[in-house]
Short mmCIF file of C-alpha atoms in Angstrom, two decimals:
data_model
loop_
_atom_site.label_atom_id
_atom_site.label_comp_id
_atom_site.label_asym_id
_atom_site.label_seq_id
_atom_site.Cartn_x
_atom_site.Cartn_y
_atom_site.Cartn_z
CA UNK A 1340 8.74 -0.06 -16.09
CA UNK A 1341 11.22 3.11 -16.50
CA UNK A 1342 11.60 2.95 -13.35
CA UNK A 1343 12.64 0.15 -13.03
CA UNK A 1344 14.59 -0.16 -16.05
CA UNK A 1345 16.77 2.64 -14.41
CA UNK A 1346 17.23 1.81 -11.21
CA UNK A 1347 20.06 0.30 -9.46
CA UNK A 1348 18.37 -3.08 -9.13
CA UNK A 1349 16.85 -3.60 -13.02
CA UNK A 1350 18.31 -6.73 -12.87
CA UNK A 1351 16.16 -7.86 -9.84
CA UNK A 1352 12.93 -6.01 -10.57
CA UNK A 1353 10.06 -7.43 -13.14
CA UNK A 1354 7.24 -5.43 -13.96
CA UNK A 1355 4.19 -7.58 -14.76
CA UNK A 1356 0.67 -6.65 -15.70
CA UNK A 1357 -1.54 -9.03 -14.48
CA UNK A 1358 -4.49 -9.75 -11.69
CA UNK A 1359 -3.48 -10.92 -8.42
CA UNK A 1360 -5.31 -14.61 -8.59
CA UNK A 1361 -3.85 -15.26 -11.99
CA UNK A 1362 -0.03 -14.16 -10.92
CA UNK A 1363 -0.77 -16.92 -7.22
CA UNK A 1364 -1.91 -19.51 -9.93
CA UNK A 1365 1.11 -18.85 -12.03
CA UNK A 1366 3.64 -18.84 -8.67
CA UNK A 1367 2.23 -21.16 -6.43
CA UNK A 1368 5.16 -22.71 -5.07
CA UNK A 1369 6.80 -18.77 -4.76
CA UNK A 1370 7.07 -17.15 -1.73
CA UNK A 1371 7.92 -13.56 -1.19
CA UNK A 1372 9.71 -11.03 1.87
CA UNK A 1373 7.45 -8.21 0.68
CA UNK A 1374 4.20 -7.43 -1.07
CA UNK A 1375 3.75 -4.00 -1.55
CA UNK A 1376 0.08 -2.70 -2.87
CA UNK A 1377 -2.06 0.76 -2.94
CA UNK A 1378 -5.11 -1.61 -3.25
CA UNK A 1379 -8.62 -0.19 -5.03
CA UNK A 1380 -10.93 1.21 -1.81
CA UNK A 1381 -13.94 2.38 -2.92
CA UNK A 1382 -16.65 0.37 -2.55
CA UNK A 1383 -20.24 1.02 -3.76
CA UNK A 1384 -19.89 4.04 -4.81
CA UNK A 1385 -20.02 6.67 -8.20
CA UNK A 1386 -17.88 4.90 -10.84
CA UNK A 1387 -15.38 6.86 -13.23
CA UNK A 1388 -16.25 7.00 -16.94
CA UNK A 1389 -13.23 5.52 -17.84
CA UNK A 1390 -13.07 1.67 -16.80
CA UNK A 1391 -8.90 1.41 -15.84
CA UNK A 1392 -9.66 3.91 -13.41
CA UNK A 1393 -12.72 2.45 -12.30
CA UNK A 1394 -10.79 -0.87 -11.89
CA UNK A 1395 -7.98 0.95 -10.24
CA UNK A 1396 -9.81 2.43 -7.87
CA UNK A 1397 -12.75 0.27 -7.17
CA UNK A 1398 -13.03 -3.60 -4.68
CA UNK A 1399 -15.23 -4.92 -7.83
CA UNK A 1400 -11.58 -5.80 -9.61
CA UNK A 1401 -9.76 -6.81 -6.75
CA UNK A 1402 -11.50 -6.80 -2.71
CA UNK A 1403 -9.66 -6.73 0.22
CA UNK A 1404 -10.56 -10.38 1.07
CA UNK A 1405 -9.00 -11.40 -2.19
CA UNK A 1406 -6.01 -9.08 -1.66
CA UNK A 1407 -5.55 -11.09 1.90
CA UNK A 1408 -6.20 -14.40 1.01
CA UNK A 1409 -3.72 -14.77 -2.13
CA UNK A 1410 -1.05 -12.37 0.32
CA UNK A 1411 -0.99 -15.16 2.99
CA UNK A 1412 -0.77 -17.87 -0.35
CA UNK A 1413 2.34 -15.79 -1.22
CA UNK A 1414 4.30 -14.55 1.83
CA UNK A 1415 6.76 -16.14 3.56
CA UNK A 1416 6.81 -17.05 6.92
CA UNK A 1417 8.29 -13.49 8.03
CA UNK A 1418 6.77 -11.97 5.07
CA UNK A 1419 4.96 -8.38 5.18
CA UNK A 1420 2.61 -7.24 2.43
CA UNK A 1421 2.59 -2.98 2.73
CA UNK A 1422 -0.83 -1.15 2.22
CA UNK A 1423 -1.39 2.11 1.48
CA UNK A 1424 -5.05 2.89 2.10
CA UNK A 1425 -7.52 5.78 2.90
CA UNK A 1426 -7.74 6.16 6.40
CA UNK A 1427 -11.84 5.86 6.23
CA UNK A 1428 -11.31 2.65 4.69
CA UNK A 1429 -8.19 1.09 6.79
CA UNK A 1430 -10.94 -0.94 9.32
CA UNK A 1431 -12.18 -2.92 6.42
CA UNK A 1432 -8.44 -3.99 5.50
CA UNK A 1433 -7.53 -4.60 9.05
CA UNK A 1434 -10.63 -6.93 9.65
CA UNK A 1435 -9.46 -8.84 6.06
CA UNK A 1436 -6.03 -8.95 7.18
CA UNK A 1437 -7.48 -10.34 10.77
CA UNK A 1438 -9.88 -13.31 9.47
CA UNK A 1439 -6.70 -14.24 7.09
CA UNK A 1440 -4.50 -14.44 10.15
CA UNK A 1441 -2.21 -11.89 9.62
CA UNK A 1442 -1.69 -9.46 12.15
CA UNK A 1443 -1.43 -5.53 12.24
CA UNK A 1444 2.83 -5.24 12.71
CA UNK A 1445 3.38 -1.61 11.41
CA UNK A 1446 1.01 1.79 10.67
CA UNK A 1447 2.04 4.84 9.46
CA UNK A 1448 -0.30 7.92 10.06
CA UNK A 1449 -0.38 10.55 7.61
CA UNK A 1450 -1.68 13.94 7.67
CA UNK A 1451 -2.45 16.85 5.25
CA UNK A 1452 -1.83 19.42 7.84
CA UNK A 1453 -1.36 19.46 11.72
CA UNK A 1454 -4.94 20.22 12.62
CA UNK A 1455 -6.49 17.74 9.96
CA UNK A 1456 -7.40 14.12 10.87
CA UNK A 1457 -5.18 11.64 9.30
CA UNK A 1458 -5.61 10.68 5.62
CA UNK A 1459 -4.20 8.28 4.30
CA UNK A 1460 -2.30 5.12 6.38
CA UNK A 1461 0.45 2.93 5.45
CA UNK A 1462 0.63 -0.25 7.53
CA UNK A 1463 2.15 -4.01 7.08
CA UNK A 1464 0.47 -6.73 7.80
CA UNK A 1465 2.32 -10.44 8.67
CA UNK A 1466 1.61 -13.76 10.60
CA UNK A 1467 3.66 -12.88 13.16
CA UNK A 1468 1.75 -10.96 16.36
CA UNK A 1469 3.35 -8.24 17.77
CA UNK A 1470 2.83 -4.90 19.15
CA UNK A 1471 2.32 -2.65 15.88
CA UNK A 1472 4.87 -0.14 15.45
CA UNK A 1473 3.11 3.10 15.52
CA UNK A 1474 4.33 6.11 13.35
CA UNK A 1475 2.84 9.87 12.26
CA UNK A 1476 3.74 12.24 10.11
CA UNK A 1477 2.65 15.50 8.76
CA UNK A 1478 2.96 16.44 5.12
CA UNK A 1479 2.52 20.35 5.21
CA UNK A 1480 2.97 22.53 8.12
CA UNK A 1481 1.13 25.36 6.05
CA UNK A 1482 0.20 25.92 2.28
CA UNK A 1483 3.32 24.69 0.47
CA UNK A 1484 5.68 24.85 3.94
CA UNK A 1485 6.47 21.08 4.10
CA UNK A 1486 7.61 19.44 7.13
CA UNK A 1487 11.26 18.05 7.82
CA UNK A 1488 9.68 14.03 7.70
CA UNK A 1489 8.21 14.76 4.32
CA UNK A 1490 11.34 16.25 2.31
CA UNK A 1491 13.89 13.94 4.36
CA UNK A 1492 11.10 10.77 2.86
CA UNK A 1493 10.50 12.17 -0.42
CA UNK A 1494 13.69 14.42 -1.39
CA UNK A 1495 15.52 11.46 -3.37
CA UNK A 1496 12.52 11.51 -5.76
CA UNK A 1497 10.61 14.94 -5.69
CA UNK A 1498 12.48 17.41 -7.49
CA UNK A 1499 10.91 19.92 -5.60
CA UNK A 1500 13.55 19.04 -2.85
#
């Protein structure tokens, strides 16, 4: 919310806290460009202690079936809803996004290192099928040596840079 308080579009920007199927209920007729979500992934496995992590982290809250089924309620017809998932869990998204007729339109590969297997992928998802943009990048080129993609994405918010 401070975020978006300060930003250059506060005027356009509302922060609500509220579960997916209850916000679709609330703004049926509502159609949106863009649907951006770093969705809970784990599934069946060692909960947290604390339950807003658990929630946060966890399908029981919110699975990608659900996710997919109120996105395509919600998107317009050139509409995109963004991901950002584990890459171990990605195939379980992409079948959702599949059986609710969306199609796989952009991925975006990221590694912890050069030699490492990719991580964590961001991808978009709409009804229209085309040949998915396909896009890598490296965070680190060595311990705390970060490559040129990484500062040039994350320079305008990472002090660091």
């Amino acid at each position: 919310q401070f975020n978006a308080a300060n930003s250059p579009w506060n005027e356009r920007v509302t922060i609500l806290h509220t579960e997916l199927k209850t916000f679709a209920d609330q703004h049926k007729t509502r159609q949106f460009d863009t649907i951006v979500c770093n969705p809970p992934f784990f599934e069946n496995s060692l909960k947290a202690p604390d339950m807003a992590r658990t929630q946060a982290r966890h399908t029981d809250s919110l699975t990608p079936a659900a996710l997919f089924f109120y996105a395509t309620k919600m998107l317009s017809e050139n509409g995109k809803i963004w991901l950002i998932t584990p890459a171990d869990s990605f195939n379980s998204f992409l079948i959702e996004a599949q059986l609710n007729k969306l199609a796989l339109q952009q991925i975006f590969n990221i590694k912890p290192l050069p030699d490492k297997p990719v991580k964590r992928i961001v991808s978009a998802f709409g009804f229209n099928e085309t040949e998915p943009s396909k896009t890598e990048m490296v965070i680190e080129l060595s311990r705390h040596i970060y490559s040129e993609e990484y500062i040039e994405l994350t320079k305008d918010f990472y002090l660091k840079f």
